[in-house]
Structures are given as C-alpha cells and as structure tokens.
PDB file of C-alpha atoms in Angstrom:
ATOM      1  CA  MET Y  13       0.000   0.000   0.000  1.00  0.00           C
ATOM      2  CA  PRO Y  14       1.764   3.196  -1.120  1.00  0.00           C
ATOM      3  CA  ILE Y  15       1.773   6.318   1.046  1.00  0.00           C
ATOM      4  CA  LEU Y  16       0.249   9.023  -1.158  1.00  0.00           C
ATOM      5  CA  THR Y  17       0.409  12.051   1.130  1.00  0.00           C
ATOM      6  CA  VAL Y  18       2.305  13.213   4.186  1.00  0.00           C
ATOM      7  CA  GLU Y  19       0.656  15.297   6.879  1.00  0.00           C
ATOM      8  CA  ARG Y  20       2.568  16.891   9.741  1.00  0.00           C
ATOM      9  CA  SER Y  21       1.236  16.060  13.204  1.00  0.00           C
ATOM     10  CA  ILE Y  22       2.523  15.830  16.763  1.00  0.00           C
ATOM     11  CA  ALA Y  23       2.646  12.281  18.108  1.00  0.00           C
ATOM     12  CA  PHE Y  24       3.724  13.336  21.638  1.00  0.00           C
ATOM     13  CA  ASN Y  25       3.935  16.849  22.994  1.00  0.00           C
ATOM     14  CA  GLY Y  26       7.294  16.158  24.592  1.00  0.00           C
ATOM     15  CA  ARG Y  27       8.435  19.721  25.205  1.00  0.00           C
ATOM     16  CA  ASN Y  28       5.427  20.503  27.408  1.00  0.00           C
ATOM     17  CA  ALA Y  29       5.185  17.179  29.221  1.00  0.00           C
ATOM     18  CA  ASP Y  30       6.974  15.511  32.115  1.00  0.00           C
ATOM     19  CA  ILE Y  31       9.110  13.618  29.597  1.00  0.00           C
ATOM     20  CA  ILE Y  32      10.929  15.318  26.753  1.00  0.00           C
ATOM     21  CA  TRP Y  33      10.966  12.795  23.892  1.00  0.00           C
ATOM     22  CA  PHE Y  34      13.942  12.976  21.580  1.00  0.00           C
ATOM     23  CA  HIS Y  35      15.453  11.138  18.592  1.00  0.00           C
ATOM     24  CA  PRO Y  36      12.150   9.916  17.089  1.00  0.00           C
ATOM     25  CA  LYS Y  37      12.972   7.477  14.289  1.00  0.00           C
ATOM     26  CA  VAL Y  38      10.374   5.319  12.481  1.00  0.00           C
ATOM     27  CA  GLY Y  39      10.734   1.959  10.756  1.00  0.00           C
ATOM     28  CA  PHE Y  40       7.949   0.218   8.815  1.00  0.00           C
ATOM     29  CA  MET Y  41       7.052  -3.466   8.870  1.00  0.00           C
ATOM     30  CA  PRO Y  42       4.671  -5.084   6.369  1.00  0.00           C
ATOM     31  CA  GLY Y  43       1.068  -5.457   7.513  1.00  0.00           C
ATOM     32  CA  ALA Y  44      -0.277  -8.910   8.418  1.00  0.00           C
ATOM     33  CA  ASP Y  45      -1.664  -9.242   4.884  1.00  0.00           C
ATOM     34  CA  PRO Y  46      -1.082  -7.291   1.658  1.00  0.00           C
ATOM     35  CA  ASP Y  47      -4.345  -5.328   2.033  1.00  0.00           C
ATOM     36  CA  GLN Y  48      -3.333  -3.906   5.415  1.00  0.00           C
ATOM     37  CA  PRO Y  49      -1.143  -0.818   5.828  1.00  0.00           C
ATOM     38  CA  PRO Y  50       2.398  -1.270   7.122  1.00  0.00           C
ATOM     39  CA  VAL Y  51       2.983  -1.146  10.861  1.00  0.00           C
ATOM     40  CA  ALA Y  52       5.069   1.835  11.921  1.00  0.00           C
ATOM     41  CA  VAL Y  53       7.411   1.441  14.901  1.00  0.00           C
ATOM     42  CA  MET Y  54       8.801   4.684  16.310  1.00  0.00           C
ATOM     43  CA  CYS Y  55      11.828   4.455  18.561  1.00  0.00           C
ATOM     44  CA  CYS Y  56      12.470   7.458  20.793  1.00  0.00           C
ATOM     45  CA  GLN Y  57      14.056   8.242  24.118  1.00  0.00           C
ATOM     46  CA  SER Y  58      13.880  10.840  26.816  1.00  0.00           C
ATOM     47  CA  ILE Y  59      16.484  13.557  27.156  1.00  0.00           C
ATOM     48  CA  THR Y  60      17.243  15.371  30.415  1.00  0.00           C
ATOM     49  CA  GLY Y  61      20.186  17.562  29.521  1.00  0.00           C
ATOM     50  CA  SER Y  62      22.859  18.117  26.937  1.00  0.00           C
ATOM     51  CA  ASP Y  63      23.105  14.674  25.302  1.00  0.00           C
ATOM     52  CA  VAL Y  64      21.893  12.850  28.437  1.00  0.00           C
ATOM     53  CA  PHE Y  65      19.604  10.214  26.925  1.00  0.00           C
ATOM     54  CA  GLY Y  66      17.247   7.879  28.746  1.00  0.00           C
ATOM     55  CA  GLN Y  67      16.160   4.384  27.827  1.00  0.00           C
ATOM     56  CA  VAL Y  68      15.053   3.712  24.248  1.00  0.00           C
ATOM     57  CA  HIS Y  69      11.244   3.314  23.955  1.00  0.00           C
ATOM     58  CA  GLU Y  70       8.951   2.212  21.141  1.00  0.00           C
ATOM     59  CA  SER Y  71       5.536   3.441  20.031  1.00  0.00           C
ATOM     60  CA  VAL Y  72       3.472   1.623  17.396  1.00  0.00           C
ATOM     61  CA  SER Y  73       0.984   2.823  14.773  1.00  0.00           C
ATOM     62  CA  SER Y  74      -1.163   0.548  12.638  1.00  0.00           C
ATOM     63  CA  ASP Y  75      -2.933   3.394  10.815  1.00  0.00           C
ATOM     64  CA  LEU Y  76      -0.055   5.074   8.977  1.00  0.00           C
ATOM     65  CA  GLY Y  77       0.788   7.362  11.885  1.00  0.00           C
ATOM     66  CA  LYS Y  78      -2.654   8.807  12.613  1.00  0.00           C
ATOM     67  CA  THR Y  79      -2.514   7.370  16.141  1.00  0.00           C
ATOM     68  CA  TRP Y  80       0.357   6.024  18.226  1.00  0.00           C
ATOM     69  CA  SER Y  81       0.559   3.794  21.287  1.00  0.00           C
ATOM     70  CA  GLU Y  82       2.090   5.196  24.457  1.00  0.00           C
ATOM     71  CA  PRO Y  83       5.878   4.782  24.387  1.00  0.00           C
ATOM     72  CA  GLU Y  84       6.955   1.555  26.092  1.00  0.00           C
ATOM     73  CA  PRO Y  85      10.536   0.901  27.224  1.00  0.00           C
ATOM     74  CA  ILE Y  86      12.690  -1.484  25.232  1.00  0.00           C
ATOM     75  CA  HIS Y  87      14.268  -3.207  28.218  1.00  0.00           C
ATOM     76  CA  SER Y  88      17.399  -4.381  26.405  1.00  0.00           C
ATOM     77  CA  LEU Y  89      18.177  -0.786  25.393  1.00  0.00           C
ATOM     78  CA  GLY Y  90      18.258   0.809  28.827  1.00  0.00           C
ATOM     79  CA  ARG Y  91      21.050   2.423  30.783  1.00  0.00           C
ATOM     80  CA  HIS Y  92      23.277   0.497  33.170  1.00  0.00           C
ATOM     81  CA  ASN Y  93      25.855   1.367  35.794  1.00  0.00           C
ATOM     82  CA  LEU Y  94      29.509   0.626  35.123  1.00  0.00           C
ATOM     83  CA  ASP Y  95      32.169  -0.502  37.594  1.00  0.00           C
ATOM     84  CA  SER Y  96      33.514   3.035  37.965  1.00  0.00           C
ATOM     85  CA  PRO Y  97      31.470   5.116  40.457  1.00  0.00           C
ATOM     86  CA  GLY Y  98      29.186   7.640  38.740  1.00  0.00           C
ATOM     87  CA  TRP Y  99      29.591   6.113  35.257  1.00  0.00           C
ATOM     88  CA  GLU Y 100      26.645   4.844  33.181  1.00  0.00           C
ATOM     89  CA  GLU Y 101      26.407   3.463  29.663  1.00  0.00           C
ATOM     90  CA  GLY Y 102      23.360   3.821  27.439  1.00  0.00           C
ATOM     91  CA  VAL Y 103      22.256   3.641  23.816  1.00  0.00           C
ATOM     92  CA  CYS Y 104      21.295   6.545  21.561  1.00  0.00           C
ATOM     93  CA  ASP Y 105      20.588   7.410  17.918  1.00  0.00           C
ATOM     94  CA  PHE Y 106      18.643   4.139  17.623  1.00  0.00           C
ATOM     95  CA  VAL Y 107      17.120   3.782  14.133  1.00  0.00           C
ATOM     96  CA  PRO Y 108      14.702   0.929  13.236  1.00  0.00           C
ATOM     97  CA  ASP Y 109      14.453  -0.331   9.649  1.00  0.00           C
ATOM     98  CA  TRP Y 110      12.975  -3.389   7.947  1.00  0.00           C
ATOM     99  CA  HIS Y 111      15.542  -6.082   7.128  1.00  0.00           C
ATOM    100  CA  LEU Y 112      14.083  -7.888   4.127  1.00  0.00           C
ATOM    101  CA  LYS Y 113      16.290 -10.985   4.232  1.00  0.00           C
ATOM    102  CA  THR Y 114      15.399 -11.878   7.848  1.00  0.00           C
ATOM    103  CA  LYS Y 115      11.909 -10.319   7.762  1.00  0.00           C
ATOM    104  CA  ARG Y 116      12.601  -8.515  11.033  1.00  0.00           C
ATOM    105  CA  LEU Y 117      12.815  -4.937  12.191  1.00  0.00           C
ATOM    106  CA  LEU Y 118      16.479  -4.230  12.895  1.00  0.00           C
ATOM    107  CA  GLY Y 119      17.465  -1.278  15.042  1.00  0.00           C
ATOM    108  CA  ILE Y 120      20.952   0.198  14.984  1.00  0.00           C
ATOM    109  CA  GLY Y 121      22.388   2.896  17.243  1.00  0.00           C
ATOM    110  CA  HIS Y 122      25.517   3.418  19.332  1.00  0.00           C
ATOM    111  CA  ASN Y 123      26.574   3.461  22.940  1.00  0.00           C
ATOM    112  CA  VAL Y 124      27.148   6.604  24.963  1.00  0.00           C
ATOM    113  CA  TYR Y 125      28.664   7.268  28.402  1.00  0.00           C
ATOM    114  CA  ASP Y 126      27.553   9.604  31.172  1.00  0.00           C
ATOM    115  CA  GLN Y 127      29.556  10.517  34.244  1.00  0.00           C
ATOM    116  CA  ASP Y 128      27.801  11.913  37.316  1.00  0.00           C
ATOM    117  CA  GLY Y 129      24.612  12.561  35.320  1.00  0.00           C
ATOM    118  CA  VAL Y 130      26.156  14.459  32.390  1.00  0.00           C
ATOM    119  CA  LEU Y 131      27.691  13.465  29.067  1.00  0.00           C
ATOM    120  CA  ALA Y 132      31.182  12.145  29.840  1.00  0.00           C
ATOM    121  CA  ASN Y 133      34.031  14.091  28.280  1.00  0.00           C
ATOM    122  CA  PRO Y 134      36.136  12.485  27.060  1.00  0.00           C
ATOM    123  CA  GLN Y 135      34.014   9.474  26.106  1.00  0.00           C
ATOM    124  CA  ARG Y 136      35.166   5.922  26.624  1.00  0.00           C
ATOM    125  CA  LYS Y 137      35.328   3.592  23.611  1.00  0.00           C
ATOM    126  CA  ARG Y 138      32.199   3.989  21.449  1.00  0.00           C
ATOM    127  CA  TYR Y 139      30.720   1.270  19.270  1.00  0.00           C
ATOM    128  CA  SER Y 140      27.621   0.394  17.257  1.00  0.00           C
ATOM    129  CA  VAL Y 141      24.738  -1.357  19.012  1.00  0.00           C
ATOM    130  CA  TYR Y 142      21.907  -3.292  17.422  1.00  0.00           C
ATOM    131  CA  ALA Y 143      18.786  -5.188  18.475  1.00  0.00           C
ATOM    132  CA  VAL Y 144      16.159  -7.128  16.542  1.00  0.00           C
ATOM    133  CA  ARG Y 145      12.384  -6.911  17.055  1.00  0.00           C
ATOM    134  CA  GLN Y 146      10.991 -10.415  17.395  1.00  0.00           C
ATOM    135  CA  PRO Y 147       7.654 -11.733  16.041  1.00  0.00           C
ATOM    136  CA  ASP Y 148       6.211 -11.502  19.589  1.00  0.00           C
ATOM    137  CA  ASP Y 149       7.012  -7.732  19.536  1.00  0.00           C
ATOM    138  CA  SER Y 150       9.857  -8.051  22.049  1.00  0.00           C
ATOM    139  CA  TRP Y 151      13.378  -6.906  21.236  1.00  0.00           C
ATOM    140  CA  SER Y 152      16.500  -9.054  21.398  1.00  0.00           C
ATOM    141  CA  ALA Y 153      19.348  -8.288  23.722  1.00  0.00           C
ATOM    142  CA  ALA Y 154      21.521  -5.402  22.571  1.00  0.00           C
ATOM    143  CA  ARG Y 155      24.644  -6.561  20.775  1.00  0.00           C
TER     144      ARG Y 155
END
C-alpha cells in the first residue's frame, strides 16, 4: 500500500510534558496481509540535559501514523551502571528499519557514556549497538 500524502502532526507533545521525547525514528514493517497498511514502529528516548539520553522506547501505529501507542521501554536498550562510580552506559541514535532478508525490524544505534549525570568528556570507547524486534514484539538483547 503506497503512502500518497504526508501530513505533519505531533505524536507526543514532549516539550510541554513531564518527559521530553527525543530522537524519534520510524521503521515500517509489512502489515499482516497485503491489504493492510504497514505497521510503523517509532523508537524514541527521553532527554534530560545536553546529550543525556534515557532508555530507548517504542511506540506503534497501525494506521499510517494517525494514532500512536504510548511509548513503552525497550528493556534491552536501557542504561546500566559501570564498575567506575558515577559512570553509566546507554544507547542513543537508535534507528529501526525493515531487514528484508530476515523479515525482522532491525534497530541500529551506538553506545554513549555519562559521568555523574552528564555526558562524559572524554568518552570511553564507542561502538555500534543493534537489536532485533521479534515476532512476539519483544526486542532481542543489545549486541
């Protein structure tokens, strides 16, 4: 089903809410049958300061973006404490896209480090991170 028009709308009013949503990126999966529209999966995360990103969340739309589910955390893409006091590692810039060969939604981003609640400078070693959305709508562990 081709998308014939694009209309600008606000999925979440993040700047005026308790959570400021940031980095919204959308990937499309085929509908259950060819007559159904694709399923849109938006990945986003909260931001609390200069490049201080929270856990990656997903929101789903089955009506070409007219309505969206409330963002739900992707548990494998959360933040975790490191051995060094005050240091945390998280994931950001997470982008979902349909992987035709495996027929799965693949999300790719990268890690990021915070120290004492702010973006660490200098950063420790950075690397790409990916996770795969499973048929049961869960996400694989981050790799």
